Tab-separated table of C-alpha atoms in Angstrom:
chain	number	residue	atom	x	y	z
A	1	MET	CA	-0.044	0.015	0.046
A	2	GLN	CA	1.466	3.161	-0.993
A	3	ILE	CA	0.949	6.692	0.722
A	4	ASN	CA	0.264	9.519	-1.515
A	5	LYS	CA	3.091	12.063	-1.123
A	6	LYS	CA	0.331	14.684	-1.288
A	7	TYR	CA	-1.119	13.574	1.973
A	8	VAL	CA	2.239	13.257	3.704
A	9	PHE	CA	2.884	16.887	2.921
A	10	ILE	CA	-0.733	17.882	3.958
A	11	GLY	CA	0.191	15.977	7.439
A	12	ILE	CA	3.523	17.668	7.836
A	13	ILE	CA	1.936	21.251	7.278
A	14	VAL	CA	-1.179	20.805	9.425
A	15	THR	CA	1.293	19.301	12.371
A	16	LEU	CA	3.462	22.402	12.021
A	17	ILE	CA	0.433	24.602	12.072
A	18	LEU	CA	-0.841	23.012	15.203
A	19	LEU	CA	2.880	23.270	16.969
A	20	VAL	CA	3.165	26.926	16.054
A	21	ILE	CA	-0.410	27.627	17.797
A	22	THR	CA	0.444	25.684	20.635
A	23	LEU	CA	3.849	27.584	21.028
A	24	PHE	CA	2.094	30.803	20.576
A	25	LEU	CA	-0.399	29.994	23.056
A	26	THR	CA	1.953	28.668	25.705
A	27	TRP	CA	4.003	31.984	24.948
A	28	TYR	CA	0.705	34.069	25.653
A	29	ILE	CA	-0.610	32.036	28.587
A	30	THR	CA	2.716	32.479	30.361
A	31	LEU	CA	3.362	36.313	29.527
A	32	TYR	CA	-0.168	37.006	30.436
A	33	HIS	CA	0.373	35.064	34.045
A	34	THR	CA	3.824	36.706	34.401
A	35	GLN	CA	2.155	40.188	34.002
A	36	ASN	CA	-0.627	39.218	36.141
A	37	SER	CA	1.774	37.879	39.240
A	38	HIS	CA	3.752	41.021	38.929
A	39	ALA	CA	0.838	43.355	39.173
A	40	GLU	CA	-0.458	41.018	42.311
A	41	VAL	CA	3.177	41.607	44.033
A	42	VAL	CA	2.741	45.455	43.221
A	43	ASP	CA	-0.689	45.545	44.687
A	44	GLU	CA	0.388	43.713	47.624
A	45	TYR	CA	3.052	45.983	48.601
A	46	ALA	CA	0.855	49.080	47.922
A	47	ASP	CA	-1.312	47.553	50.703
A	48	LEU	CA	1.705	47.586	52.843
A	49	ALA	CA	2.449	51.172	52.217
A	50	LEU	CA	-1.144	52.063	52.986
A	51	GLU	CA	-1.234	50.026	55.955
A	52	HIS	CA	2.118	50.996	57.668
A	53	GLY	CA	2.803	54.429	55.888
A	54	GLU	CA	1.503	58.009	56.180
A	55	ILE	CA	-0.469	57.790	52.992
A	56	GLU	CA	-4.139	56.854	52.213
A	57	THR	CA	-4.273	57.187	48.656
A	58	ILE	CA	-1.568	56.119	45.882
A	59	ASP	CA	-0.983	58.199	43.059
A	60	GLU	CA	1.831	56.494	41.450
A	61	SER	CA	4.196	53.530	41.897
A	62	PHE	CA	7.841	53.002	41.073
A	63	GLU	CA	10.089	50.006	41.343
A	64	TYR	CA	13.751	50.543	42.403
A	65	HIS	CA	16.269	48.066	41.872
A	66	GLY	CA	19.262	49.403	43.931
A	67	GLU	CA	21.442	48.370	46.460
A	68	ASN	CA	18.315	47.506	48.307
A	69	ALA	CA	15.415	46.825	46.301
A	70	TYR	CA	12.126	48.844	46.970
A	71	PHE	CA	8.493	49.282	45.861
A	72	VAL	CA	8.076	53.123	46.058
A	73	TYR	CA	4.514	54.616	46.420
A	74	LEU	CA	3.703	58.311	45.904
A	75	GLY	CA	0.613	59.158	47.798
A	76	GLU	CA	-1.337	61.509	49.921
A	77	ASN	CA	-2.682	61.875	53.796
A	78	SER	CA	-5.955	63.131	54.968
A	79	ASP	CA	-4.553	66.705	54.829
A	80	GLU	CA	-3.189	66.233	51.145
A	81	LYS	CA	0.483	66.006	51.943
A	82	ALA	CA	2.250	64.047	49.582
A	83	TYR	CA	4.788	61.400	50.664
A	84	TYR	CA	7.009	58.561	49.251
A	85	ILE	CA	6.750	55.420	50.857
A	86	PHE	CA	9.674	53.044	50.318
A	87	VAL	CA	8.456	49.813	50.978
A	88	PRO	CA	11.516	47.036	50.986
A	89	LYS	CA	11.090	43.875	48.922
A	90	SER	CA	12.282	42.149	51.943
A	91	LYS	CA	8.990	43.189	53.453
A	92	ASN	CA	10.846	44.256	56.722
A	93	MET	CA	8.551	46.971	57.696
A	94	ASP	CA	11.156	48.296	60.428
A	95	GLU	CA	13.213	49.215	57.088
A	96	MET	CA	10.183	51.298	55.618
A	97	ILE	CA	11.210	54.715	54.822
A	98	THR	CA	8.647	57.710	54.576
A	99	VAL	CA	9.732	61.068	52.615
A	100	GLU	CA	7.515	64.062	52.257
A	101	GLU	CA	7.418	65.145	48.742
A	102	GLU	CA	8.426	68.464	49.209
A	103	GLU	CA	11.763	67.678	50.773
A	104	GLY	CA	13.004	67.131	46.925
A	105	LEU	CA	12.357	67.730	43.590
A	106	THR	CA	8.885	66.102	42.054
A	107	LYS	CA	9.338	63.562	39.206
A	108	ASP	CA	8.184	66.302	36.707
A	109	GLU	CA	10.785	68.689	38.074
A	110	MET	CA	13.601	66.225	37.762
A	111	LEU	CA	12.604	65.213	34.301
A	112	SER	CA	12.344	69.037	33.118
A	113	ARG	CA	15.936	69.435	34.454
A	114	TRP	CA	16.946	66.209	32.803
A	115	SER	CA	15.967	66.796	29.858
A	116	GLU	CA	17.340	70.345	29.453
A	117	ASP	CA	20.672	68.528	29.683
A	118	CYS	CA	19.728	65.563	27.473
A	119	SER	CA	17.863	66.648	24.434
A	120	ASN	CA	18.828	63.738	22.303
A	121	CYS	CA	17.569	61.046	24.880
A	122	ASP	CA	15.185	58.361	24.838
A	123	LEU	CA	13.965	58.039	28.574
A	124	LYS	CA	13.443	54.508	29.580
A	125	SER	CA	12.376	54.958	33.336
A	126	ILE	CA	12.465	57.047	36.382
A	127	SER	CA	12.519	56.107	39.986
A	128	PRO	CA	13.173	57.397	43.250
A	129	GLY	CA	15.524	55.479	45.214
A	130	ILE	CA	18.309	55.223	48.004
A	131	ILE	CA	22.230	54.916	47.562
A	132	ASN	CA	24.186	54.812	50.606
A	133	ASP	CA	21.584	56.401	52.917
A	134	GLN	CA	21.130	59.125	50.148
A	135	LEU	CA	17.476	59.682	48.519
A	136	VAL	CA	18.226	59.860	44.370
A	137	TRP	CA	16.362	59.989	41.354
A	138	GLU	CA	17.215	57.113	39.193
A	139	ILE	CA	17.017	57.846	35.588
A	140	ILE	CA	17.572	55.147	32.873
A	141	TYR	CA	18.038	56.536	29.324
A	142	THR	CA	19.692	55.631	26.030
A	143	ALA	CA	21.342	57.782	23.820
A	144	ASP	CA	24.225	57.984	21.264
A	145	GLY	CA	24.317	53.957	20.909
A	146	ARG	CA	24.922	53.729	24.777
A	147	TYR	CA	22.380	52.926	27.869
A	148	TYR	CA	22.689	55.339	30.795
A	149	PHE	CA	22.056	54.866	34.399
A	150	GLN	CA	22.469	58.161	36.131
A	151	ASN	CA	21.344	58.708	39.729
A	152	TYR	CA	20.658	62.584	40.742
A	153	TYR	CA	20.346	63.773	44.366
A	154	PHE	CA	16.643	64.088	45.465
A	155	GLN	CA	16.821	67.294	47.110
A	156	ASP	CA	18.382	69.222	44.234
A	157	GLY	CA	18.844	67.261	41.385
A	158	GLU	CA	22.586	67.437	41.128
A	159	ILE	CA	24.459	64.252	39.561
A	160	TYR	CA	25.111	61.802	42.316
A	161	ASP	CA	26.725	59.065	39.930
A	162	SER	CA	26.547	57.702	36.586
A	163	ILE	CA	27.235	54.871	34.729
A	164	SER	CA	27.178	54.017	30.927
A	165	PHE	CA	27.091	50.533	28.609
A	166	ARG	CA	27.599	50.343	24.889
A	167	GLN	CA	24.243	49.106	23.372
A	168	GLN	CA	24.737	45.729	21.644
């Protein structure tokens, strides 16, 4: 009994199509769960900031990966005073730090200062952070084929340190 080459070819094509569909669905489901898992973690830490911090609302959230990693939340209390709440990823509430927003530059003020000096730059992220017990704004951007990681003093926006890497 001879199998027609046409049917073998069709079988291979159908198998490949099913394999591609299976791989796509696996990728999509994994991506969806990863994003939801991260969102759930951000919400969990937000609850800690609301419970243990001096804020009653959350207006913005940041993630800082420095010497110590934090989820940072900007929110207001009942008197409409704005605070940054640094919740350590270790969940050690004794290490939680609260900083009044007016003690330093706002995100928009920092971005305005940065963009004056970096007109051809592509901003990737900005986040408040802590380095060696110093409050900083961490700005990550690309320019001229390089990735830049720059930290600026939170209080006045002066440069704290800078690292750059060549893009591949």
